[in-house]
Structures are given as structure tokens and as C-alpha cells.
Amino acid sequence: MKINSRGHLEIGGIDVLDLVKDFGTPLWVIDEQGFRQNCRSFKEAFQKMGDALVVYASKALSNTSICRMAAQEGLGLDVVSGGELYTALQAGFPVEKIYFHGNNKSPAEIAMALEAGIGRMVVDNFYELKLLSQICQAKDYTQDILLRITPGVEAHTHEFIKTGQIDSKFGFTLPDGQALKAVQAALDTPGVNLVGLHCHIGSQVFDMGSFRHAGSLMMDFMGEVKQHTGHEFSELDLGGGFGIFYCYGDEPADPVSWAEAVMPTVQEKARELNIPVPRVIVEPGRAICGPAGITLYTIGSSKEIPGIRKYVAIDGGMTDNIRPALYEACYTAIVANKADQDSEEVVSIAGKCCESGDMLIRDVNLPRVAAGDVLAVFATGAYGYTMSSNYNRLPRPAMVLVNEGAADLILRRETYEDILRNDIIPARLKK
Ligand code: LLP
């Protein structure tokens, strides 16, 4: 990204004003090289230090083009629903590298995954273990599985996005012995082959010590399993959660420091406990697609309350980015057509939804703005589109992939017909 000679923001070699002209706003823009480079950075960092697989968490951003890029970069894929799995399959993603997560997979989703021959089911609870076993037995099939363990690690992140602590809806709890019971149950369960363990401590985590701690606890647990059952694992999946820069105060590490925090810990622990060094799997989502994305909006109305605040409204909001409303997430933005101008005022960016909480950014320094200006919000590649909605019956924006001066539509803008597509008027209302 840069500011070009016209004083406009440029991404993927294209003036964003040209993108706005061609595709309209709101517009999600993904920088292909940024996305691919992030895939490579994680892959190189981990594979340099031992046997590792980087699995892209598609919940952060999923569509068929995105899955294709992740596949081309040699990553695995984390899916958490039939919809994400279907997307991956339609994109031709190598099935053996698909990891299926989720705390309440339906029988239909499990059957679909087995039918496709996916690599790993990450079993979350006893109910799922039983269900999976029944379906596998009926098909005379054996599925490789990991068990999701809740190690009891507190990650320093927002309450709603931390998952490794004890009081969590996910996984088998480690400290109270449930995890060991789950391993024993899995070993006794026909139709499944227990190859590894999984944990995920939270999202937007900056503290590499939390990852190291989780890795160390999981290895200790593998040692404990060996002692109690003699079973050895070949995979340890340490989940995702690698934090990125959104706002001042966010200090992300680089992928190398993540690899350096966990790979030697796993290797040393294996030696110490006399168990095989498992293949390490990591599942970054946000860190791959987040920084590669920006959102473009057109500025419309403003409202100034003297001495209090100036609201500037854009043509999108919580429907294309729920994160500020849901997590008090913070973003930075610039006026893309005034990118070379100094800031002159502090304003708050409001969405257009009928909801007071629909505020995208509180207090951002911008040049003086006018209706028709284009606002570019940074680091919106993750969890914007995938958590989007049609609240107020707003059609979802389009998404374009930019690269070396080319822009390709990878997600069509929704139309009003799309909004009505599933509506049905029963005959008695037609009278
Ligand atoms: N693996 C597992 C098992 C996960 O549960 C998650 C995220 C990831 C990987 C990827 O985490 P990431 O690297 O993207 O942080 N909607 C929230 C984030 C929820 C994350 C849920 N699980 C947000 O917008 O911040």
C-alpha cells in the first residue's frame, strides 16, 4: 500500500478511487500478495524449525478464491461447519489437509466430512465421539482424529474471544482429568484413530509466552497419556490466535517468534518425556487475511454536537464489520482521496444501521471530510465478511482481489433480489 502522486491510497498497484469507480462501495479489498506473503511467512517460520503444518483458519475469511490461494500456498485448512467445508470442497482444496473443528457438529456435517474423506476430525466432546464412531462403523470407515483439549491457559485478549480457559464451551478440560478420560474413551472407540491433540487458547493474542505455556502443558499431557495408556501421538495442533496490528498499542510479534516460542518447547519436552516429537500444527486465520484487507466506504452525512463529538456516517457499518460493536474492536482509517493531507479534526465514524451501537471508529484524526470522500479502513480482512449480516436488509458488499494493477471480483455485491431470494409469501397472505 502507498500514497500515489495524485495523493490517493493505492493497494495492489491500483488507485482505490478506481476501485470505487469500478465496483462501488462499501467494498472489501484483499491484497493478493499480502495474503500470499502472510501464508509464506508462517509456513517458512515453522517449517524451518521442524515438522510443521500451517493450517489456515477459514472462519476468518472464506470463499472459493481465498481457499484456492491457501491451497496454492501449500497450507492446510481449518473448517468449522458444513458451509466452510462445502466452500473448501468446491474450491478443490486437498481434502487430506482439511481439519474439521466445532463444538456441535451435526450428523449431516460429520457424514459430509467422511464422504469427502477429510484429513482430520477435531473431536470436541463425548457426544461427538460417539456420534462419529456410529457413523464411521456404519460406513466401515476409520477416521483420523484429534481431541480438542482445554488446557486452562489464560490468554490476554477480549473475554469473548478467549477459549483456552477452564470455563469454556470448547473441548475436554485438562486440569480436572476429563481430557485423560477422553483419550481413554477415544482409544476404546471403534471407527476412530487417535493421532493427536489440539488446543486453542484464544484470538488476537500478543503474548508468545501464552503459546509456549500451552505447548508445554499439552506436551506434559502427552507424557501423562503415554504413562497411563502407552499411547503415543504424532500430531500436536496448537490452534491459531496470533495477534495483528489494528490500532496504536497493538504490538504484534512476527511468525518467527511464534515458531521460536513453541517449536523448541515441543522438541525439548518430547526428549525430556521420552515421547516422539509430534508434528506441530498451527492455525492462524486473522494474521493471514486480516492485514491483507481494507474496506472502502463512501462518506455521506455528518452531525456535529459542539463540544461533544462530530459524527461522520459511511455507507456500511456493523453489517460489514460487527467487530467494533461486538468486541469494542478498534480500527484505523484514512480518507483515501485525501491521503496526502494533514489531519485537521477528530471525528467518529458511524455506520448507517438503525442502531446507536453501530459505530465503526470512535475518535479518528482525519483531514476535513466532505460527502463523497472515500474512507479506507485498514486491517479488515479478517472476520468482517465472515461475520457480516443483512441487518436492515442491507445487501452485502462486493469483494475484490487486487494484484499488480489488476482487480478481480471474488464476491459479487448482493442485490435486492438476493435479499428476497428466500422469502416466501404463503397463499393465505396473497389474498
Ligand atoms: N483455530 C481454532 C480452533 C479457532 O477457534 C480459531 C478462532 C482459530 C484457529 C483462528 O484464530 P485467529 O488466528 O484468526 O485468531 N470473531 C472473532 C474471532 C473469533 C475466533 C474464533 N476462533 C474476532 O473477530 O475477533
GROMACS .gro file of C-alpha atoms and ligand atoms in nm:
model
  456
    1MET     CA    1   0.000   0.000   0.000
    2LYS     CA    2   0.119   0.350  -0.074
    3ILE     CA    3   0.008   0.704  -0.145
    4ASN     CA    4   0.038   0.779  -0.517
    5SER     CA    5   0.121   1.101  -0.699
    6ARG     CA    6  -0.248   1.200  -0.700
    7GLY     CA    7  -0.247   1.186  -0.321
    8HIS     CA    8  -0.469   0.878  -0.327
    9LEU     CA    9  -0.428   0.549  -0.145
   10GLU     CA   10  -0.307   0.270  -0.369
   11ILE     CA   11  -0.335  -0.103  -0.297
   12GLY     CA   12  -0.211  -0.389  -0.516
   13GLY     CA   13  -0.089  -0.129  -0.765
   14ILE     CA   14  -0.436   0.027  -0.806
   15ASP     CA   15  -0.565   0.367  -0.705
   16VAL     CA   16  -0.853   0.290  -0.468
   17LEU     CA   17  -1.059   0.563  -0.632
   18ASP     CA   18  -1.052   0.350  -0.949
   19LEU     CA   19  -1.174   0.053  -0.745
   20VAL     CA   20  -1.458   0.264  -0.612
   21LYS     CA   21  -1.547   0.378  -0.965
   22ASP     CA   22  -1.549   0.022  -1.098
   23PHE     CA   23  -1.700  -0.171  -0.808
   24GLY     CA   24  -1.881   0.081  -0.583
   25THR     CA   25  -1.882   0.100  -0.204
   26PRO     CA   26  -1.880  -0.045   0.053
   27LEU     CA   27  -1.606  -0.262  -0.091
   28TRP     CA   28  -1.387  -0.525   0.069
   29VAL     CA   29  -1.045  -0.526  -0.096
   30ILE     CA   30  -0.794  -0.808  -0.050
   31ASP     CA   31  -0.433  -0.764  -0.150
   32GLU     CA   32  -0.330  -1.095  -0.306
   33GLN     CA   33   0.041  -1.051  -0.246
   34GLY     CA   34  -0.020  -0.955   0.115
   35PHE     CA   35  -0.233  -1.266   0.170
   36ARG     CA   36   0.016  -1.496  -0.001
   37GLN     CA   37   0.314  -1.339   0.174
   38ASN     CA   38   0.149  -1.395   0.511
   39CYS     CA   39   0.089  -1.762   0.422
   40ARG     CA   40   0.456  -1.797   0.330
   41SER     CA   41   0.587  -1.621   0.639
   42PHE     CA   42   0.408  -1.863   0.872
   43LYS     CA   43   0.497  -2.165   0.663
   44GLU     CA   44   0.865  -2.075   0.641
   45ALA     CA   45   0.893  -1.978   1.008
   46PHE     CA   46   0.753  -2.310   1.129
   47GLN     CA   47   0.888  -2.550   0.871
   48LYS     CA   48   1.240  -2.415   0.922
   49MET     CA   49   1.227  -2.539   1.279
   50GLY     CA   50   1.097  -2.892   1.231
   51ASP     CA   51   0.799  -3.092   1.115
   52ALA     CA   52   0.510  -2.849   1.099
   53LEU     CA   53   0.192  -2.777   0.905
   54VAL     CA   54   0.030  -2.434   0.885
   55VAL     CA   55  -0.345  -2.463   0.859
   56TYR     CA   56  -0.537  -2.152   0.751
   57ALA     CA   57  -0.842  -2.090   0.972
   58SER     CA   58  -1.104  -2.019   0.710
   59LYS     CA   59  -1.354  -1.877   0.961
   60ALA     CA   60  -1.151  -1.555   0.937
   61LEU     CA   61  -1.215  -1.520   0.564
   62SER     CA   62  -1.357  -1.788   0.342
   63ASN     CA   63  -1.471  -1.807  -0.012
   64THR     CA   64  -1.367  -2.024  -0.304
   65SER     CA   65  -1.091  -1.789  -0.429
   66ILE     CA   66  -0.948  -1.749  -0.081
   67CYS     CA   67  -0.943  -2.128  -0.031
   68ARG     CA   68  -0.767  -2.167  -0.364
   69MET     CA   69  -0.492  -1.925  -0.264
   70ALA     CA   70  -0.441  -2.103   0.069
   71ALA     CA   71  -0.418  -2.435  -0.118
   72GLN     CA   72  -0.173  -2.295  -0.373
   73GLU     CA   73   0.047  -2.174  -0.087
   74GLY     CA   74   0.058  -2.529   0.050
   75LEU     CA   75  -0.139  -2.463   0.366
   76GLY     CA   76  -0.394  -2.688   0.533
   77LEU     CA   77  -0.746  -2.563   0.608
   78ASP     CA   78  -0.945  -2.534   0.929
   79VAL     CA   79  -1.321  -2.552   0.874
   80VAL     CA   80  -1.589  -2.536   1.142
   81SER     CA   81  -1.911  -2.602   0.959
   82GLY     CA   82  -2.067  -2.778   0.664
   83GLY     CA   83  -2.070  -2.442   0.484
   84GLU     CA   84  -1.698  -2.382   0.526
   85LEU     CA   85  -1.630  -2.744   0.429
   86TYR     CA   86  -1.852  -2.714   0.121
   87THR     CA   87  -1.667  -2.398   0.019
   88ALA     CA   88  -1.331  -2.575   0.055
   89LEU     CA   89  -1.450  -2.876  -0.145
   90GLN     CA   90  -1.592  -2.658  -0.421
   91ALA     CA   91  -1.257  -2.477  -0.434
   92GLY     CA   92  -1.085  -2.813  -0.482
   93PHE     CA   93  -0.894  -2.790  -0.155
   94PRO     CA   94  -0.681  -3.103  -0.091
   95VAL     CA   95  -0.907  -3.299   0.144
   96GLU     CA   96  -0.628  -3.468   0.338
   97LYS     CA   97  -0.522  -3.127   0.469
   98ILE     CA   98  -0.868  -3.027   0.597
   99TYR     CA   99  -0.920  -3.012   0.975
  100PHE     CA  100  -1.283  -3.006   1.087
  101HIS     CA  101  -1.343  -2.825   1.418
  102GLY     CA  102  -1.660  -2.733   1.603
  103ASN     CA  103  -1.832  -2.800   1.933
  104ASN     CA  104  -2.158  -2.926   1.788
  105LYS     CA  105  -2.108  -3.087   1.451
  106SER     CA  106  -2.432  -3.227   1.320
  107PRO     CA  107  -2.469  -3.586   1.197
  108ALA     CA  108  -2.511  -3.444   0.845
  109GLU     CA  109  -2.190  -3.241   0.874
  110ILE     CA  110  -1.998  -3.543   1.001
  111ALA     CA  111  -2.133  -3.761   0.722
  112MET     CA  112  -2.038  -3.495   0.466
  113ALA     CA  113  -1.683  -3.476   0.602
  114LEU     CA  114  -1.641  -3.854   0.595
  115GLU     CA  115  -1.786  -3.874   0.246
  116ALA     CA  116  -1.531  -3.619   0.130
  117GLY     CA  117  -1.250  -3.809   0.302
  118ILE     CA  118  -1.118  -3.513   0.501
  119GLY     CA  119  -0.788  -3.543   0.685
  120ARG     CA  120  -0.881  -3.488   1.049
  121MET     CA  121  -1.187  -3.451   1.263
  122VAL     CA  122  -1.110  -3.250   1.575
  123VAL     CA  123  -1.340  -3.411   1.828
  124ASP     CA  124  -1.468  -3.167   2.087
  125ASN     CA  125  -1.681  -3.372   2.327
  126PHE     CA  126  -1.806  -3.720   2.424
  127TYR     CA  127  -2.130  -3.680   2.233
  128GLU     CA  128  -1.938  -3.616   1.912
  129LEU     CA  129  -1.701  -3.907   1.976
  130LYS     CA  130  -1.996  -4.143   1.998
  131LEU     CA  131  -2.176  -3.996   1.700
  132LEU     CA  132  -1.862  -4.006   1.486
  133SER     CA  133  -1.795  -4.365   1.587
  134GLN     CA  134  -2.150  -4.471   1.495
  135ILE     CA  135  -2.131  -4.306   1.155
  136CYS     CA  136  -1.783  -4.450   1.088
  137GLN     CA  137  -1.890  -4.800   1.188
  138ALA     CA  138  -2.197  -4.783   0.968
  139LYS     CA  139  -1.970  -4.697   0.676
  140ASP     CA  140  -1.699  -4.942   0.782
  141TYR     CA  141  -1.458  -4.650   0.785
  142THR     CA  142  -1.182  -4.533   1.020
  143GLN     CA  143  -1.134  -4.160   1.066
  144ASP     CA  144  -0.814  -3.996   1.194
  145ILE     CA  145  -0.900  -3.766   1.481
  146LEU     CA  146  -0.752  -3.514   1.720
  147LEU     CA  147  -0.910  -3.439   2.055
  148ARG     CA  148  -0.968  -3.078   2.148
  149ILE     CA  149  -0.825  -3.012   2.492
  150THR     CA  150  -0.891  -2.705   2.708
  151PRO     CA  151  -0.560  -2.658   2.882
  152GLY     CA  152  -0.659  -2.382   3.124
  153VAL     CA  153  -0.432  -2.113   2.984
  154GLU     CA  154  -0.542  -1.753   3.024
  155ALA     CA  155  -0.465  -1.564   2.704
  156HIS     CA  156  -0.459  -1.188   2.738
  157THR     CA  157  -0.736  -1.097   2.500
  158HIS     CA  158  -1.104  -0.996   2.491
  159GLU     CA  159  -1.336  -1.210   2.707
  160PHE     CA  160  -1.548  -1.324   2.412
  161ILE     CA  161  -1.257  -1.449   2.204
  162LYS     CA  162  -1.056  -1.642   2.457
  163THR     CA  163  -1.121  -2.010   2.463
  164GLY     CA  164  -0.839  -2.191   2.642
  165GLN     CA  165  -0.957  -2.108   2.996
  166ILE     CA  166  -1.142  -2.370   3.202
  167ASP     CA  167  -1.485  -2.209   3.179
  168SER     CA  168  -1.522  -2.256   2.804
  169LYS     CA  169  -1.779  -2.428   2.585
  170PHE     CA  170  -1.498  -2.593   2.389
  171GLY     CA  171  -1.309  -2.914   2.441
  172PHE     CA  172  -1.215  -3.160   2.714
  173THR     CA  173  -1.082  -2.991   3.026
  174LEU     CA  174  -0.727  -3.080   3.113
  175PRO     CA  175  -0.682  -2.994   3.482
  176ASP     CA  176  -0.985  -3.189   3.609
  177GLY     CA  177  -0.895  -3.517   3.439
  178GLN     CA  178  -1.166  -3.504   3.172
  179ALA     CA  179  -0.902  -3.490   2.899
  180LEU     CA  180  -0.743  -3.816   3.011
  181LYS     CA  181  -1.086  -3.983   3.023
  182ALA     CA  182  -1.147  -3.859   2.669
  183VAL     CA  183  -0.819  -4.007   2.546
  184GLN     CA  184  -0.904  -4.341   2.707
  185ALA     CA  185  -1.251  -4.330   2.555
  186ALA     CA  186  -1.113  -4.245   2.210
  187LEU     CA  187  -0.865  -4.532   2.229
  188ASP     CA  188  -1.150  -4.769   2.313
  189THR     CA  189  -1.384  -4.630   2.046
  190PRO     CA  190  -1.415  -4.822   1.719
  191GLY     CA  191  -1.401  -4.633   1.392
  192VAL     CA  192  -1.161  -4.362   1.506
  193ASN     CA  193  -0.784  -4.342   1.505
  194LEU     CA  194  -0.646  -4.101   1.765
  195VAL     CA  195  -0.346  -3.930   1.606
  196GLY     CA  196  -0.317  -3.610   1.803
  197LEU     CA  197  -0.431  -3.342   2.039
  198HIS     CA  198  -0.548  -2.989   1.976
  199CYS     CA  199  -0.586  -2.673   2.180
  200HIS     CA  200  -0.664  -2.311   2.102
  201ILE     CA  201  -0.611  -2.054   2.373
  202GLY     CA  202  -0.777  -1.750   2.221
  203SER     CA  203  -0.760  -1.495   1.946
  204GLN     CA  204  -0.568  -1.170   1.891
  205VAL     CA  205  -0.302  -1.294   2.134
  206PHE     CA  206   0.027  -1.100   2.152
  207ASP     CA  207   0.199  -1.281   2.435
  208MET     CA  208   0.415  -1.559   2.289
  209GLY     CA  209   0.458  -1.687   2.645
  210SER     CA  210   0.091  -1.796   2.645
  211PHE     CA  211   0.151  -2.012   2.337
  212ARG     CA  212   0.470  -2.155   2.487
  213HIS     CA  213   0.287  -2.234   2.810
  214ALA     CA  214   0.003  -2.407   2.625
  215GLY     CA  215   0.253  -2.610   2.420
  216SER     CA  216   0.435  -2.715   2.731
  217LEU     CA  217   0.114  -2.821   2.911
  218MET     CA  218   0.000  -3.017   2.609
  219MET     CA  219   0.333  -3.199   2.587
  220ASP     CA  220   0.317  -3.282   2.958
  221PHE     CA  221  -0.025  -3.424   2.893
  222MET     CA  222   0.107  -3.635   2.606
  223GLY     CA  223   0.364  -3.768   2.854
  224GLU     CA  224   0.088  -3.845   3.102
  225VAL     CA  225  -0.111  -4.028   2.834
  226LYS     CA  226   0.195  -4.236   2.747
  227GLN     CA  227   0.237  -4.330   3.112
  228HIS     CA  228  -0.127  -4.425   3.164
  229THR     CA  229  -0.205  -4.591   2.835
  230GLY     CA  230   0.119  -4.639   2.644
  231HIS     CA  231  -0.032  -4.439   2.356
  232GLU     CA  232   0.191  -4.205   2.156
  233PHE     CA  233   0.071  -3.915   1.943
  234SER     CA  234   0.205  -3.800   1.609
  235GLU     CA  235   0.039  -3.454   1.597
  236LEU     CA  236   0.005  -3.156   1.826
  237ASP     CA  237  -0.221  -2.880   1.699
  238LEU     CA  238  -0.170  -2.557   1.891
  239GLY     CA  239  -0.453  -2.365   1.728
  240GLY     CA  240  -0.447  -2.010   1.599
  241GLY     CA  241  -0.486  -1.673   1.763
  242PHE     CA  242  -0.178  -1.484   1.650
  243GLY     CA  243  -0.248  -1.113   1.706
  244ILE     CA  244  -0.218  -0.838   1.444
  245PHE     CA  245  -0.195  -0.460   1.438
  246TYR     CA  246  -0.525  -0.277   1.435
  247CYS     CA  247  -0.453   0.031   1.644
  248TYR     CA  248  -0.193   0.217   1.838
  249GLY     CA  249  -0.094  -0.005   2.131
  250ASP     CA  250  -0.117  -0.333   1.936
  251GLU     CA  251   0.230  -0.479   1.919
  252PRO     CA  252   0.222  -0.800   1.719
  253ALA     CA  253   0.516  -1.038   1.718
  254ASP     CA  254   0.632  -1.191   1.391
  255PRO     CA  255   0.567  -1.551   1.285
  256VAL     CA  256   0.928  -1.640   1.361
  257SER     CA  257   0.883  -1.555   1.728
  258TRP     CA  258   0.573  -1.774   1.743
  259ALA     CA  259   0.768  -2.064   1.590
  260GLU     CA  260   1.059  -1.995   1.824
  261ALA     CA  261   0.824  -1.994   2.122
  262VAL     CA  262   0.660  -2.328   2.051
  263MET     CA  263   0.882  -2.550   1.832
  264PRO     CA  264   1.180  -2.584   2.072
  265THR     CA  265   0.941  -2.623   2.368
  266VAL     CA  266   0.771  -2.915   2.197
  267GLN     CA  267   1.101  -3.071   2.090
  268GLU     CA  268   1.268  -3.035   2.431
  269LYS     CA  269   0.964  -3.165   2.615
  270ALA     CA  270   0.948  -3.468   2.387
  271ARG     CA  271   1.309  -3.551   2.468
  272GLU     CA  272   1.255  -3.495   2.838
  273LEU     CA  273   0.942  -3.713   2.846
  274ASN     CA  274   1.082  -3.973   2.611
  275ILE     CA  275   0.797  -3.949   2.363
  276PRO     CA  276   0.812  -3.890   1.986
  277VAL     CA  277   0.832  -3.528   1.867
  278PRO     CA  278   0.486  -3.467   1.722
  279ARG     CA  279   0.426  -3.274   1.402
  280VAL     CA  280   0.324  -2.925   1.511
  281ILE     CA  281   0.017  -2.771   1.354
  282VAL     CA  282  -0.077  -2.405   1.387
  283GLU     CA  283  -0.396  -2.246   1.262
  284PRO     CA  284  -0.359  -1.874   1.201
  285GLY     CA  285  -0.663  -1.708   1.045
  286ARG     CA  286  -0.666  -1.339   1.128
  287ALA     CA  287  -0.290  -1.298   1.086
  288ILE     CA  288  -0.307  -1.427   0.728
  289CYS     CA  289  -0.607  -1.241   0.590
  290GLY     CA  290  -0.655  -0.952   0.835
  291PRO     CA  291  -0.370  -0.722   0.737
  292ALA     CA  292  -0.423  -0.804   0.368
  293GLY     CA  293  -0.771  -0.648   0.366
  294ILE     CA  294  -0.910  -0.296   0.366
  295THR     CA  295  -1.268  -0.172   0.340
  296LEU     CA  296  -1.365   0.127   0.129
  297TYR     CA  297  -1.672   0.333   0.215
  298THR     CA  298  -1.828   0.650   0.080
  299ILE     CA  299  -1.883   0.924   0.334
  300GLY     CA  300  -2.233   1.071   0.349
  301SER     CA  301  -2.396   1.269   0.627
  302SER     CA  302  -2.228   1.435   0.927
  303LYS     CA  303  -2.360   1.559   1.257
  304GLU     CA  304  -2.170   1.789   1.485
  305ILE     CA  305  -2.258   1.824   1.853
  306PRO     CA  306  -2.046   2.121   1.956
  307GLY     CA  307  -1.807   2.042   2.237
  308ILE     CA  308  -1.903   1.676   2.230
  309ARG     CA  309  -1.845   1.490   1.907
  310LYS     CA  310  -1.868   1.501   1.530
  311TYR     CA  311  -2.031   1.200   1.371
  312VAL     CA  312  -1.941   1.117   1.013
  313ALA     CA  313  -2.155   0.847   0.854
  314ILE     CA  314  -2.046   0.594   0.596
  315ASP     CA  315  -2.249   0.370   0.363
  316GLY     CA  316  -2.177   0.049   0.558
  317GLY     CA  317  -2.114  -0.035   0.922
  318MET     CA  318  -2.199  -0.320   1.155
  319THR     CA  319  -2.339  -0.525   0.867
  320ASP     CA  320  -1.996  -0.550   0.704
  321ASN     CA  321  -1.790  -0.522   1.025
  322ILE     CA  322  -1.956  -0.623   1.350
  323ARG     CA  323  -1.628  -0.629   1.544
  324PRO     CA  324  -1.639  -0.276   1.694
  325ALA     CA  325  -1.997  -0.331   1.817
  326LEU     CA  326  -1.929  -0.683   1.941
  327TYR     CA  327  -1.580  -0.658   2.088
  328GLU     CA  328  -1.516  -0.284   2.108
  329ALA     CA  329  -1.257  -0.356   1.842
  330CYS     CA  330  -1.052  -0.063   1.724
  331TYR     CA  331  -0.952   0.030   1.368
  332THR     CA  332  -0.753   0.299   1.193
  333ALA     CA  333  -0.866   0.476   0.879
  334ILE     CA  334  -0.769   0.746   0.633
  335VAL     CA  335  -0.955   0.949   0.373
  336ALA     CA  336  -0.833   0.768   0.064
  337ASN     CA  337  -0.876   1.063  -0.173
  338LYS     CA  338  -0.700   1.298   0.071
  339ALA     CA  339  -0.427   1.057   0.178
  340ASP     CA  340  -0.157   1.323   0.146
  341GLN     CA  341  -0.340   1.583   0.355
  342ASP     CA  342  -0.276   1.655   0.722
  343SER     CA  343  -0.532   1.567   0.985
  344GLU     CA  344  -0.750   1.858   1.087
  345GLU     CA  345  -1.027   1.717   1.300
  346VAL     CA  346  -1.116   1.431   1.529
  347VAL     CA  347  -1.434   1.259   1.418
  348SER     CA  348  -1.626   0.942   1.494
  349ILE     CA  349  -1.727   0.712   1.211
  350ALA     CA  350  -2.087   0.594   1.230
  351GLY     CA  351  -2.244   0.314   1.031
  352LYS     CA  352  -2.579   0.351   0.858
  353CYS     CA  353  -2.770   0.090   1.056
  354CYS     CA  354  -3.062   0.173   1.278
  355GLU     CA  355  -2.871   0.108   1.597
  356SER     CA  356  -2.682   0.354   1.817
  357GLY     CA  357  -2.409   0.096   1.875
  358ASP     CA  358  -2.333   0.094   1.504
  359MET     CA  359  -2.011   0.293   1.539
  360LEU     CA  360  -1.711   0.184   1.335
  361ILE     CA  361  -1.442   0.405   1.486
  362ARG     CA  362  -1.457   0.640   1.782
  363ASP     CA  363  -1.216   0.933   1.757
  364VAL     CA  364  -1.006   0.918   1.446
  365ASN     CA  365  -0.789   1.204   1.318
  366LEU     CA  366  -0.881   1.291   0.960
  367PRO     CA  367  -0.844   1.581   0.717
  368ARG     CA  368  -1.165   1.784   0.690
  369VAL     CA  369  -1.413   1.543   0.531
  370ALA     CA  370  -1.700   1.605   0.289
  371ALA     CA  371  -1.978   1.394   0.149
  372GLY     CA  372  -1.842   1.184  -0.136
  373ASP     CA  373  -1.499   1.133   0.019
  374VAL     CA  374  -1.378   0.773   0.039
  375LEU     CA  375  -1.286   0.630   0.375
  376ALA     CA  376  -1.035   0.341   0.380
  377VAL     CA  377  -1.037   0.131   0.696
  378PHE     CA  378  -0.731  -0.087   0.748
  379ALA     CA  379  -0.682  -0.447   0.858
  380THR     CA  380  -1.040  -0.551   0.786
  381GLY     CA  381  -0.959  -0.875   0.602
  382ALA     CA  382  -1.048  -1.098   0.898
  383TYR     CA  383  -1.393  -1.157   1.049
  384GLY     CA  384  -1.558  -0.874   0.853
  385TYR     CA  385  -1.716  -1.058   0.564
  386THR     CA  386  -1.745  -1.387   0.754
  387MET     CA  387  -1.944  -1.222   1.034
  388SER     CA  388  -2.145  -0.995   0.807
  389SER     CA  389  -2.523  -0.974   0.808
  390ASN     CA  390  -2.820  -0.834   0.622
  391TYR     CA  391  -2.940  -0.629   0.919
  392ASN     CA  392  -3.179  -0.359   0.797
  393ARG     CA  393  -3.193  -0.566   0.479
  394LEU     CA  394  -2.869  -0.415   0.358
  395PRO     CA  395  -2.712  -0.613   0.075
  396ARG     CA  396  -2.358  -0.735   0.148
  397PRO     CA  397  -2.071  -0.553  -0.025
  398ALA     CA  398  -1.859  -0.695  -0.305
  399MET     CA  399  -1.504  -0.821  -0.253
  400VAL     CA  400  -1.219  -0.768  -0.498
  401LEU     CA  401  -0.878  -0.929  -0.513
  402VAL     CA  402  -0.606  -0.688  -0.626
  403ASN     CA  403  -0.264  -0.777  -0.758
  404GLU     CA  404  -0.009  -0.586  -0.964
  405GLY     CA  405  -0.260  -0.343  -1.105
  406ALA     CA  406  -0.536  -0.598  -1.169
  407ALA     CA  407  -0.861  -0.614  -0.976
  408ASP     CA  408  -1.087  -0.918  -0.989
  409LEU     CA  409  -1.423  -0.960  -0.831
  410ILE     CA  410  -1.415  -1.260  -0.595
  411LEU     CA  411  -1.751  -1.194  -0.430
  412ARG     CA  412  -2.042  -1.039  -0.613
  413ARG     CA  413  -2.225  -0.749  -0.445
  414GLU     CA  414  -2.561  -0.865  -0.315
  415THR     CA  415  -2.867  -0.723  -0.483
  416TYR     CA  416  -3.217  -0.659  -0.354
  417GLU     CA  417  -3.318  -0.980  -0.535
  418ASP     CA  418  -3.062  -1.165  -0.322
  419ILE     CA  419  -3.225  -1.016  -0.015
  420LEU     CA  420  -3.562  -1.153  -0.124
  421ARG     CA  421  -3.435  -1.485  -0.254
  422ASN     CA  422  -3.552  -1.693   0.042
  423ASP     CA  423  -3.869  -1.502   0.119
  424ILE     CA  424  -4.192  -1.694   0.076
  425ILE     CA  425  -4.543  -1.550   0.084
  426PRO     CA  426  -4.788  -1.824   0.188
  427ALA     CA  427  -5.102  -1.840  -0.026
  428ARG     CA  428  -5.326  -1.711   0.254
  429LEU     CA  429  -5.127  -1.383   0.265
  430LYS     CA  430  -5.169  -1.334  -0.106
  431LYS     CA  431  -5.546  -1.291  -0.087
  432LLP     N1  432  -0.828  -2.244   1.541
  432LLP     C1  433  -0.935  -2.250   1.621
  432LLP     C2  434  -0.969  -2.379   1.680
  432LLP     C3  435  -1.011  -2.137   1.648
  432LLP     O1  436  -1.115  -2.148   1.729
  432LLP     C4  437  -0.976  -2.014   1.587
  432LLP     C5  438  -1.056  -1.895   1.610
  432LLP     C6  439  -0.865  -2.010   1.502
  432LLP     C7  440  -0.793  -2.127   1.482
  432LLP     C8  441  -0.821  -1.885   1.432
  432LLP     O2  442  -0.793  -1.781   1.518
  432LLP     P1  443  -0.722  -1.649   1.461
  432LLP     O3  444  -0.582  -1.688   1.420
  432LLP     O4  445  -0.800  -1.600   1.346
  432LLP     O5  446  -0.723  -1.555   1.574
  432LLP     N2  447  -1.468  -1.338   1.562
  432LLP     C9  448  -1.355  -1.306   1.648
  432LLP    C10  449  -1.251  -1.415   1.648
  432LLP    C11  450  -1.303  -1.549   1.689
  432LLP    C12  451  -1.201  -1.655   1.674
  432LLP    C13  452  -1.257  -1.789   1.695
  432LLP     N3  453  -1.165  -1.896   1.675
  432LLP    C14  454  -1.297  -1.173   1.606
  432LLP     O6  455  -1.349  -1.112   1.514
  432LLP     O7  456  -1.203  -1.125   1.668
   0.00000   0.00000   0.00000
